[in-house]
């Protein structure tokens, strides 16, 4: 079977069918309006993805609260956002009825930006901190997630992607570092309570077999006490709890998972490999394999960090460009049962039409992500985010921002 046949094959997720094996990661682009609703710029981005024919798309980091958020212009999902989100989904579905669209629901916790929101924490982490949350406040956060899931369902979304990754609130509760003696911390039973009760309550509140429930997790955050480590003070990898998390979520109704790693504000190169260390991306496929083999056959595993593989011009050694390309390697991972779908993040900003171009035999027209990470710089500066290499609109924003604030001297450590 050719990689084209593999990547363009259909896949069942729950009761729904994906038209191909391409998943578009939830990419925060900080371009919503003042009320947290999709702006025209937001709509235009997702209409391009709809035109690009990806099988499954996750709507970027939609915050369940305005009080604690990481982006100044972040998508919100509360009562006031109900109608605008419904209109947004209608436009996307009109453009591509076959594309599945899920909402990534999040709360920023200790990554909330104190310049314009309240930073909160389950246990103060060096360099971050914030107001220590009470059990009642976490109970309220769960309520907000449940309401958000209901709004997503009513808006016409095909499901939700619970953000339990990348250092945001969901991962903060889960990590061994949260050894505080309280309802949501200490033992694994207590640390997993937030995620497990969340899925149980969402399943009951929505009660629709055609509504997908999934989650993105960081299998290993890469710092002492992070999720996927063997203790509150250790950085050593131990996948016991990540496996237990996915098995517990699966038992409560989750049908898909997105495997990732790292916490971008702490271990950025682990989350998304840079062009100097592209081999870090291999870790993501290892984590996906280890997680998937502990799940039911029908549960879908989506892999991350495929953008660095590009068209084989990726700096990887001991392998030919043809074998190390995103398409060849992604198809190999699917055929070997390592994962079921190829997740695209930065590459989706560079060329939202990639799946369509593969389908139409126009691979030579694909705009491959250069892994320049200018999009990360725009994110840090709270600007509108997009590909400054292939889209002049974002090039102009980057140039203007650097003139006003100067370029960031260090993006990765």
CSV table of C-alpha atoms in Angstrom, one decimal:
chain,number,residue,atom,x,y,z
A,1,UNK,CA,0.0,0.0,0.0
A,2,UNK,CA,1.3,3.5,-0.9
A,3,UNK,CA,1.6,6.2,1.8
A,4,UNK,CA,-1.1,8.1,-0.2
A,5,UNK,CA,-3.5,5.1,0.2
A,6,UNK,CA,-2.8,4.8,3.9
A,7,UNK,CA,-3.0,8.5,4.7
A,8,UNK,CA,-6.2,9.0,2.7
A,9,UNK,CA,-8.0,5.9,4.1
A,10,UNK,CA,-11.1,6.4,6.2
A,11,UNK,CA,-11.2,5.8,10.0
A,12,UNK,CA,-14.1,5.3,12.4
A,13,UNK,CA,-14.0,7.3,15.6
A,14,UNK,CA,-16.9,6.3,17.9
A,15,UNK,CA,-20.0,6.4,15.7
A,16,UNK,CA,-18.5,8.8,13.2
A,17,UNK,CA,-16.2,8.4,10.2
A,18,UNK,CA,-13.1,10.4,9.4
A,19,UNK,CA,-12.5,10.9,5.7
A,20,UNK,CA,-8.7,10.5,6.1
A,21,UNK,CA,-5.9,10.2,8.6
A,22,UNK,CA,-5.0,13.8,9.0
A,23,UNK,CA,-5.7,15.6,12.3
A,24,UNK,CA,-5.3,19.4,12.7
A,25,UNK,CA,-4.0,20.2,16.1
A,26,UNK,CA,-5.6,23.0,18.2
A,27,UNK,CA,-3.4,25.9,17.3
A,28,UNK,CA,-3.9,29.0,19.4
A,29,UNK,CA,-3.9,32.0,17.1
A,30,UNK,CA,-5.0,34.8,19.4
A,31,UNK,CA,-7.3,36.5,16.9
A,32,UNK,CA,-10.8,36.4,18.6
A,33,UNK,CA,-12.9,39.4,19.3
A,34,UNK,CA,-13.2,41.2,22.6
A,35,UNK,CA,-15.9,38.9,23.8
A,36,UNK,CA,-13.9,35.8,22.9
A,37,UNK,CA,-16.0,35.0,19.9
A,38,UNK,CA,-14.5,33.9,16.5
A,39,UNK,CA,-13.6,36.9,14.5
A,40,UNK,CA,-13.5,37.0,10.7
A,41,UNK,CA,-9.8,36.2,10.8
A,42,UNK,CA,-10.7,33.1,12.9
A,43,UNK,CA,-13.4,32.0,10.5
A,44,UNK,CA,-11.1,32.5,7.5
A,45,UNK,CA,-8.4,30.3,9.0
A,46,UNK,CA,-10.8,27.4,9.6
A,47,UNK,CA,-12.5,27.8,6.2
A,48,UNK,CA,-9.1,27.2,4.7
A,49,UNK,CA,-8.7,24.1,6.8
A,50,UNK,CA,-12.2,23.0,5.6
A,51,UNK,CA,-11.1,23.6,2.0
A,52,UNK,CA,-7.9,21.6,2.8
A,53,UNK,CA,-10.0,18.5,3.6
A,54,UNK,CA,-8.4,17.4,6.8
A,55,UNK,CA,-10.4,14.5,8.4
A,56,UNK,CA,-10.5,15.9,11.9
A,57,UNK,CA,-9.9,19.4,13.2
A,58,UNK,CA,-9.6,20.6,16.8
A,59,UNK,CA,-10.8,24.2,17.4
A,60,UNK,CA,-8.0,25.9,19.3
A,61,UNK,CA,-7.8,26.0,23.1
A,62,UNK,CA,-11.3,27.3,23.9
A,63,UNK,CA,-11.3,28.7,27.4
A,64,UNK,CA,-14.1,27.7,29.8
A,65,UNK,CA,-13.5,30.9,31.8
A,66,UNK,CA,-12.6,34.6,31.1
A,67,UNK,CA,-11.1,35.0,34.5
A,68,UNK,CA,-8.0,32.8,34.0
A,69,UNK,CA,-6.7,32.6,30.5
A,70,UNK,CA,-3.3,32.6,28.7
A,71,UNK,CA,-4.2,34.6,25.6
A,72,UNK,CA,-5.5,38.2,25.5
A,73,UNK,CA,-7.7,37.4,22.5
A,74,UNK,CA,-8.6,33.8,23.3
A,75,UNK,CA,-11.7,31.9,22.2
A,76,UNK,CA,-14.3,31.6,25.0
A,77,UNK,CA,-17.1,29.1,25.6
A,78,UNK,CA,-19.7,30.4,28.0
A,79,UNK,CA,-23.4,31.4,27.6
A,80,UNK,CA,-22.6,34.6,25.9
A,81,UNK,CA,-20.6,32.7,23.2
A,82,UNK,CA,-23.3,30.2,22.5
A,83,UNK,CA,-24.8,31.8,19.4
A,84,UNK,CA,-21.6,33.0,17.8
A,85,UNK,CA,-20.1,29.6,18.1
A,86,UNK,CA,-23.2,28.0,16.6
A,87,UNK,CA,-22.9,30.4,13.6
A,88,UNK,CA,-19.2,29.6,13.3
A,89,UNK,CA,-19.8,25.8,13.2
A,90,UNK,CA,-22.6,26.3,10.6
A,91,UNK,CA,-20.2,28.2,8.3
A,92,UNK,CA,-17.5,25.5,8.6
A,93,UNK,CA,-19.9,22.6,8.1
A,94,UNK,CA,-21.4,24.4,5.1
A,95,UNK,CA,-17.9,24.6,3.6
A,96,UNK,CA,-17.0,20.9,4.3
A,97,UNK,CA,-19.8,18.7,5.7
A,98,UNK,CA,-17.5,15.7,5.9
A,99,UNK,CA,-14.8,17.3,8.1
A,100,UNK,CA,-15.2,16.4,11.8
A,101,UNK,CA,-14.8,19.4,14.1
A,102,UNK,CA,-14.1,19.1,17.8
A,103,UNK,CA,-13.6,21.9,20.4
A,104,UNK,CA,-10.5,21.8,22.6
A,105,UNK,CA,-11.7,22.9,26.0
A,106,UNK,CA,-9.2,24.3,28.4
A,107,UNK,CA,-8.4,26.3,31.6
A,108,UNK,CA,-5.0,27.9,31.8
A,109,UNK,CA,-4.4,27.6,35.6
A,110,UNK,CA,-0.9,28.6,36.5
A,111,UNK,CA,-0.2,29.6,32.8
A,112,UNK,CA,-2.9,32.3,33.0
A,113,UNK,CA,-1.3,35.6,32.1
A,114,UNK,CA,-1.4,37.9,35.2
A,115,UNK,CA,-1.3,41.0,33.0
A,116,UNK,CA,-4.9,40.6,32.1
A,117,UNK,CA,-6.3,37.6,34.1
A,118,UNK,CA,-6.0,35.7,37.4
A,119,UNK,CA,-3.2,33.2,37.7
A,120,UNK,CA,-4.2,30.2,39.9
A,121,UNK,CA,-2.4,27.1,40.9
A,122,UNK,CA,-3.0,23.7,42.6
A,123,UNK,CA,0.5,23.9,44.1
A,124,UNK,CA,3.0,26.7,43.5
A,125,UNK,CA,5.5,25.7,40.8
A,126,UNK,CA,8.9,27.4,40.7
A,127,UNK,CA,8.7,30.4,38.4
A,128,UNK,CA,4.9,30.4,38.2
A,129,UNK,CA,2.9,30.3,41.4
A,130,UNK,CA,-0.5,32.0,41.6
A,131,UNK,CA,-3.5,32.0,43.9
A,132,UNK,CA,-3.9,28.6,45.6
A,133,UNK,CA,-7.2,27.1,44.4
A,134,UNK,CA,-9.7,25.7,46.9
A,135,UNK,CA,-11.6,22.5,46.4
A,136,UNK,CA,-14.7,24.5,45.8
A,137,UNK,CA,-13.1,26.5,43.1
A,138,UNK,CA,-12.0,23.3,41.3
A,139,UNK,CA,-15.5,22.0,41.6
A,140,UNK,CA,-16.7,25.1,39.9
A,141,UNK,CA,-14.1,24.6,37.1
A,142,UNK,CA,-15.5,21.2,36.5
A,143,UNK,CA,-19.0,22.8,36.2
A,144,UNK,CA,-17.7,25.2,33.7
A,145,UNK,CA,-16.2,22.4,31.6
A,146,UNK,CA,-19.5,20.5,31.6
A,147,UNK,CA,-21.4,23.6,30.5
A,148,UNK,CA,-18.8,24.2,27.8
A,149,UNK,CA,-19.3,20.7,26.5
A,150,UNK,CA,-23.1,21.2,26.4
A,151,UNK,CA,-22.6,24.5,24.5
A,152,UNK,CA,-20.2,22.7,22.0
A,153,UNK,CA,-22.8,20.0,21.4
A,154,UNK,CA,-25.6,22.5,20.9
A,155,UNK,CA,-23.4,24.5,18.6
A,156,UNK,CA,-23.1,21.5,16.3
A,157,UNK,CA,-19.5,20.4,17.1
A,158,UNK,CA,-18.8,16.7,16.6
A,159,UNK,CA,-17.2,16.4,20.0
A,160,UNK,CA,-14.7,17.8,22.4
A,161,UNK,CA,-11.0,17.5,23.1
A,162,UNK,CA,-10.2,18.0,26.8
A,163,UNK,CA,-6.9,19.7,27.2
A,164,UNK,CA,-5.0,17.7,29.8
A,165,UNK,CA,-1.6,18.5,28.3
A,166,UNK,CA,1.2,21.1,27.8
A,167,UNK,CA,1.2,22.5,31.4
A,168,UNK,CA,-2.4,23.8,31.4
A,169,UNK,CA,-4.8,23.2,34.3
A,170,UNK,CA,-5.7,19.7,33.4
A,171,UNK,CA,-2.1,18.5,33.5
A,172,UNK,CA,-1.3,20.6,36.6
A,173,UNK,CA,-3.8,18.6,38.6
A,174,UNK,CA,-2.6,15.2,37.2
A,175,UNK,CA,1.2,15.6,37.8
A,176,UNK,CA,2.9,13.9,40.8
A,177,UNK,CA,4.1,17.4,41.8
A,178,UNK,CA,0.6,18.0,43.0
A,179,UNK,CA,1.3,16.2,46.2
A,180,UNK,CA,-0.8,18.6,48.3
A,181,UNK,CA,-3.1,16.8,50.7
A,182,UNK,CA,-6.6,17.7,49.4
A,183,UNK,CA,-9.5,16.5,47.4
A,184,UNK,CA,-7.6,16.8,44.0
A,185,UNK,CA,-4.1,16.0,45.1
A,186,UNK,CA,-1.7,13.6,46.7
A,187,UNK,CA,-2.5,10.0,45.7
A,188,UNK,CA,-3.2,9.0,42.1
A,189,UNK,CA,-6.9,8.4,43.0
A,190,UNK,CA,-7.2,12.0,44.0
A,191,UNK,CA,-5.2,13.5,41.2
A,192,UNK,CA,-7.1,11.6,38.6
A,193,UNK,CA,-10.5,12.6,40.1
A,194,UNK,CA,-10.7,15.8,38.2
A,195,UNK,CA,-10.3,14.1,34.8
A,196,UNK,CA,-12.4,11.1,35.5
A,197,UNK,CA,-15.3,13.0,37.1
A,198,UNK,CA,-15.2,15.5,34.2
A,199,UNK,CA,-15.7,12.8,31.5
A,200,UNK,CA,-18.4,11.0,33.6
A,201,UNK,CA,-20.3,14.2,34.0
A,202,UNK,CA,-19.9,15.3,30.4
A,203,UNK,CA,-21.1,11.9,29.1
A,204,UNK,CA,-24.2,12.2,31.3
A,205,UNK,CA,-24.9,15.8,30.5
A,206,UNK,CA,-24.6,15.5,26.7
A,207,UNK,CA,-25.9,11.9,26.4
A,208,UNK,CA,-25.4,11.7,22.7
A,209,UNK,CA,-23.6,8.6,21.2
A,210,UNK,CA,-22.6,10.6,18.2
A,211,UNK,CA,-20.8,13.2,20.2
A,212,UNK,CA,-17.1,12.4,20.5
A,213,UNK,CA,-15.2,12.8,23.8
A,214,UNK,CA,-11.4,12.7,23.7
A,215,UNK,CA,-8.4,14.3,25.3
A,216,UNK,CA,-4.9,15.5,24.5
A,217,UNK,CA,-2.3,14.5,27.1
A,218,UNK,CA,1.4,15.1,27.6
A,219,UNK,CA,2.8,11.6,28.2
A,220,UNK,CA,5.9,13.0,29.8
A,221,UNK,CA,6.3,16.7,30.7
A,222,UNK,CA,10.0,16.5,31.0
A,223,UNK,CA,10.7,18.1,34.4
A,224,UNK,CA,10.8,17.0,38.0
A,225,UNK,CA,7.3,16.1,39.2
A,226,UNK,CA,5.7,16.6,35.8
A,227,UNK,CA,3.1,14.2,34.5
A,228,UNK,CA,4.7,10.9,33.3
A,229,UNK,CA,7.4,11.0,36.0
A,230,UNK,CA,8.0,8.5,38.8
A,231,UNK,CA,7.6,11.0,41.7
A,232,UNK,CA,7.0,14.6,42.8
A,233,UNK,CA,10.7,15.5,42.7
A,234,UNK,CA,11.8,13.2,39.8
A,235,UNK,CA,12.2,13.9,36.1
A,236,UNK,CA,12.5,10.2,35.3
A,237,UNK,CA,10.0,8.8,32.7
A,238,UNK,CA,7.3,6.5,34.1
A,239,UNK,CA,4.2,5.9,32.0
A,240,UNK,CA,2.3,4.1,34.6
A,241,UNK,CA,0.0,7.0,35.4
A,242,UNK,CA,-0.4,8.2,31.7
A,243,UNK,CA,-1.6,4.7,30.8
A,244,UNK,CA,-3.9,4.6,33.9
A,245,UNK,CA,-5.3,8.0,32.8
A,246,UNK,CA,-6.2,6.9,29.3
A,247,UNK,CA,-7.6,3.6,30.5
A,248,UNK,CA,-9.7,5.3,33.0
A,249,UNK,CA,-11.0,7.9,30.5
A,250,UNK,CA,-11.6,5.2,27.9
A,251,UNK,CA,-13.7,3.2,30.5
A,252,UNK,CA,-15.8,6.3,31.1
A,253,UNK,CA,-16.5,6.9,27.4
A,254,UNK,CA,-13.6,8.6,25.7
A,255,UNK,CA,-13.1,7.4,22.1
A,256,UNK,CA,-9.9,9.1,21.0
A,257,UNK,CA,-6.7,10.5,22.4
A,258,UNK,CA,-4.0,12.8,21.1
A,259,UNK,CA,-0.6,11.8,22.4
A,260,UNK,CA,1.9,14.7,23.0
A,261,UNK,CA,4.7,15.5,25.4
A,262,UNK,CA,6.3,18.4,27.2
A,263,UNK,CA,5.1,21.7,28.6
A,264,UNK,CA,5.8,24.5,26.1
A,265,UNK,CA,6.6,27.1,28.7
A,266,UNK,CA,9.1,24.8,30.3
A,267,UNK,CA,10.2,22.1,27.8
A,268,UNK,CA,9.4,23.6,24.4
A,269,UNK,CA,11.7,21.5,22.3
A,270,UNK,CA,10.1,18.4,23.8
A,271,UNK,CA,6.7,19.5,22.9
A,272,UNK,CA,7.7,20.5,19.3
A,273,UNK,CA,11.1,19.5,18.0
A,274,UNK,CA,13.1,22.3,16.5
A,275,UNK,CA,15.2,22.1,13.3
A,276,UNK,CA,18.4,21.7,15.4
A,277,UNK,CA,17.1,18.6,17.2
A,278,UNK,CA,14.5,17.1,14.9
A,279,UNK,CA,15.0,13.6,16.4
A,280,UNK,CA,13.1,14.7,19.5
A,281,UNK,CA,10.0,14.2,17.4
A,282,UNK,CA,10.6,10.4,17.6
A,283,UNK,CA,9.8,10.5,21.3
A,284,UNK,CA,6.2,11.4,20.4
A,285,UNK,CA,5.7,8.2,18.3
A,286,UNK,CA,7.2,6.1,21.1
A,287,UNK,CA,4.8,7.5,23.6
A,288,UNK,CA,1.8,7.0,21.2
A,289,UNK,CA,2.8,3.4,20.8
A,290,UNK,CA,3.2,2.7,24.5
A,291,UNK,CA,-0.2,4.3,25.2
A,292,UNK,CA,-2.1,2.7,22.3
A,293,UNK,CA,-1.1,-0.9,23.1
A,294,UNK,CA,-2.8,-0.5,26.5
A,295,UNK,CA,-6.1,0.6,25.0
A,296,UNK,CA,-9.0,-1.1,23.1
A,297,UNK,CA,-8.5,-1.7,19.4
A,298,UNK,CA,-11.3,0.7,18.5
A,299,UNK,CA,-10.0,3.6,20.6
A,300,UNK,CA,-8.3,6.0,18.2
A,301,UNK,CA,-4.7,7.3,19.0
A,302,UNK,CA,-3.5,10.4,17.2
A,303,UNK,CA,0.2,11.2,17.0
A,304,UNK,CA,1.9,14.5,17.4
A,305,UNK,CA,5.1,16.3,16.3
A,306,UNK,CA,5.0,15.3,12.6
A,307,UNK,CA,5.7,18.8,11.2
A,308,UNK,CA,9.6,18.5,11.6
A,309,UNK,CA,9.6,15.5,9.2
A,310,UNK,CA,8.5,17.7,6.3
A,311,UNK,CA,9.2,16.3,2.8
A,312,UNK,CA,12.3,14.5,4.0
A,313,UNK,CA,14.5,17.6,4.1
A,314,UNK,CA,14.6,17.6,7.9
A,315,UNK,CA,18.2,17.1,9.0
A,316,UNK,CA,17.6,13.6,10.3
A,317,UNK,CA,20.6,11.3,10.0
A,318,UNK,CA,20.9,7.5,9.3
A,319,UNK,CA,17.7,7.5,7.2
A,320,UNK,CA,17.0,8.5,3.6
A,321,UNK,CA,14.9,11.6,2.9
A,322,UNK,CA,12.3,9.4,1.2
A,323,UNK,CA,11.9,7.2,4.2
A,324,UNK,CA,11.9,10.0,6.7
A,325,UNK,CA,9.4,12.3,5.0
A,326,UNK,CA,6.2,13.1,6.9
A,327,UNK,CA,4.1,11.1,4.5
A,328,UNK,CA,6.3,8.0,4.4
A,329,UNK,CA,7.0,7.9,8.1
A,330,UNK,CA,3.4,8.8,9.1
A,331,UNK,CA,2.0,6.1,6.9
A,332,UNK,CA,4.5,3.6,8.4
A,333,UNK,CA,3.4,4.5,11.9
A,334,UNK,CA,-0.2,3.9,10.9
A,335,UNK,CA,0.5,0.6,9.1
A,336,UNK,CA,2.5,-0.7,12.1
A,337,UNK,CA,-0.3,0.1,14.5
A,338,UNK,CA,1.8,2.8,16.4
A,339,UNK,CA,-1.0,5.3,15.9
A,340,UNK,CA,-4.1,5.9,13.8
A,341,UNK,CA,-3.9,9.5,12.7
A,342,UNK,CA,-1.1,12.0,11.9
A,343,UNK,CA,-1.4,15.2,13.8
A,344,UNK,CA,-0.3,18.5,12.2
A,345,UNK,CA,0.4,21.7,14.2
A,346,UNK,CA,2.9,24.2,12.7
A,347,UNK,CA,2.5,22.5,9.3
A,348,UNK,CA,-1.2,23.4,9.3
A,349,UNK,CA,-0.3,27.1,9.6
A,350,UNK,CA,2.2,26.8,6.8
A,351,UNK,CA,-0.2,25.0,4.4
A,352,UNK,CA,-3.8,24.3,5.5
A,353,UNK,CA,-4.4,22.7,2.1
A,354,UNK,CA,-1.9,19.8,2.6
A,355,UNK,CA,-4.4,16.9,2.7
A,356,UNK,CA,-6.2,18.2,-0.4
A,357,UNK,CA,-2.9,18.6,-2.3
A,358,UNK,CA,-1.9,15.0,-1.5
A,359,UNK,CA,-5.3,13.8,-2.6
A,360,UNK,CA,-5.1,15.7,-5.9
A,361,UNK,CA,-1.5,14.6,-6.6
A,362,UNK,CA,-0.1,18.1,-6.1
A,363,UNK,CA,2.6,17.2,-3.5
A,364,UNK,CA,5.1,19.5,-5.3
A,365,UNK,CA,2.8,22.5,-4.4
A,366,UNK,CA,2.8,21.8,-0.7
A,367,UNK,CA,4.3,24.6,1.4
A,368,UNK,CA,6.4,22.8,4.0
A,369,UNK,CA,6.8,24.3,7.4
A,370,UNK,CA,10.4,25.5,7.8
A,371,UNK,CA,10.4,25.1,11.6
A,372,UNK,CA,11.5,28.7,11.9
A,373,UNK,CA,9.2,29.1,15.0
A,374,UNK,CA,8.3,32.6,14.2
A,375,UNK,CA,4.7,31.6,15.1
A,376,UNK,CA,5.9,30.8,18.6
A,377,UNK,CA,7.4,34.3,18.8
A,378,UNK,CA,4.0,35.8,17.8
A,379,UNK,CA,2.3,33.7,20.4
A,380,UNK,CA,4.6,34.9,23.2
A,381,UNK,CA,4.1,38.5,22.1
A,382,UNK,CA,0.2,38.0,22.2
A,383,UNK,CA,-0.1,38.9,18.5
A,384,UNK,CA,-2.3,37.4,15.8
A,385,UNK,CA,-0.6,34.1,15.0
A,386,UNK,CA,0.0,32.5,11.6
A,387,UNK,CA,2.8,31.5,9.2
A,388,UNK,CA,5.1,34.5,8.6
A,389,UNK,CA,7.0,32.5,6.0
A,390,UNK,CA,4.2,31.9,3.6
A,391,UNK,CA,1.6,34.6,4.6
A,392,UNK,CA,2.5,38.2,4.2
A,393,UNK,CA,-0.2,39.3,6.6
A,394,UNK,CA,1.7,37.6,9.5
A,395,UNK,CA,5.1,38.6,8.1
A,396,UNK,CA,4.1,42.2,8.4
A,397,UNK,CA,2.8,41.6,12.0
A,398,UNK,CA,6.1,40.0,12.9
A,399,UNK,CA,8.2,42.8,11.4
A,400,UNK,CA,6.2,45.5,13.1
A,401,UNK,CA,6.3,43.7,16.5
A,402,UNK,CA,10.1,43.2,16.3
A,403,UNK,CA,10.5,46.9,15.5
A,404,UNK,CA,8.4,47.9,18.5
A,405,UNK,CA,9.6,45.3,21.1
A,406,UNK,CA,12.7,43.8,19.6
A,407,UNK,CA,13.1,40.1,18.6
A,408,UNK,CA,13.0,37.5,21.4
A,409,UNK,CA,16.6,36.4,22.1
A,410,UNK,CA,15.8,33.0,23.4
A,411,UNK,CA,12.8,30.9,22.3
A,412,UNK,CA,14.1,27.5,23.5
A,413,UNK,CA,16.2,26.4,26.4
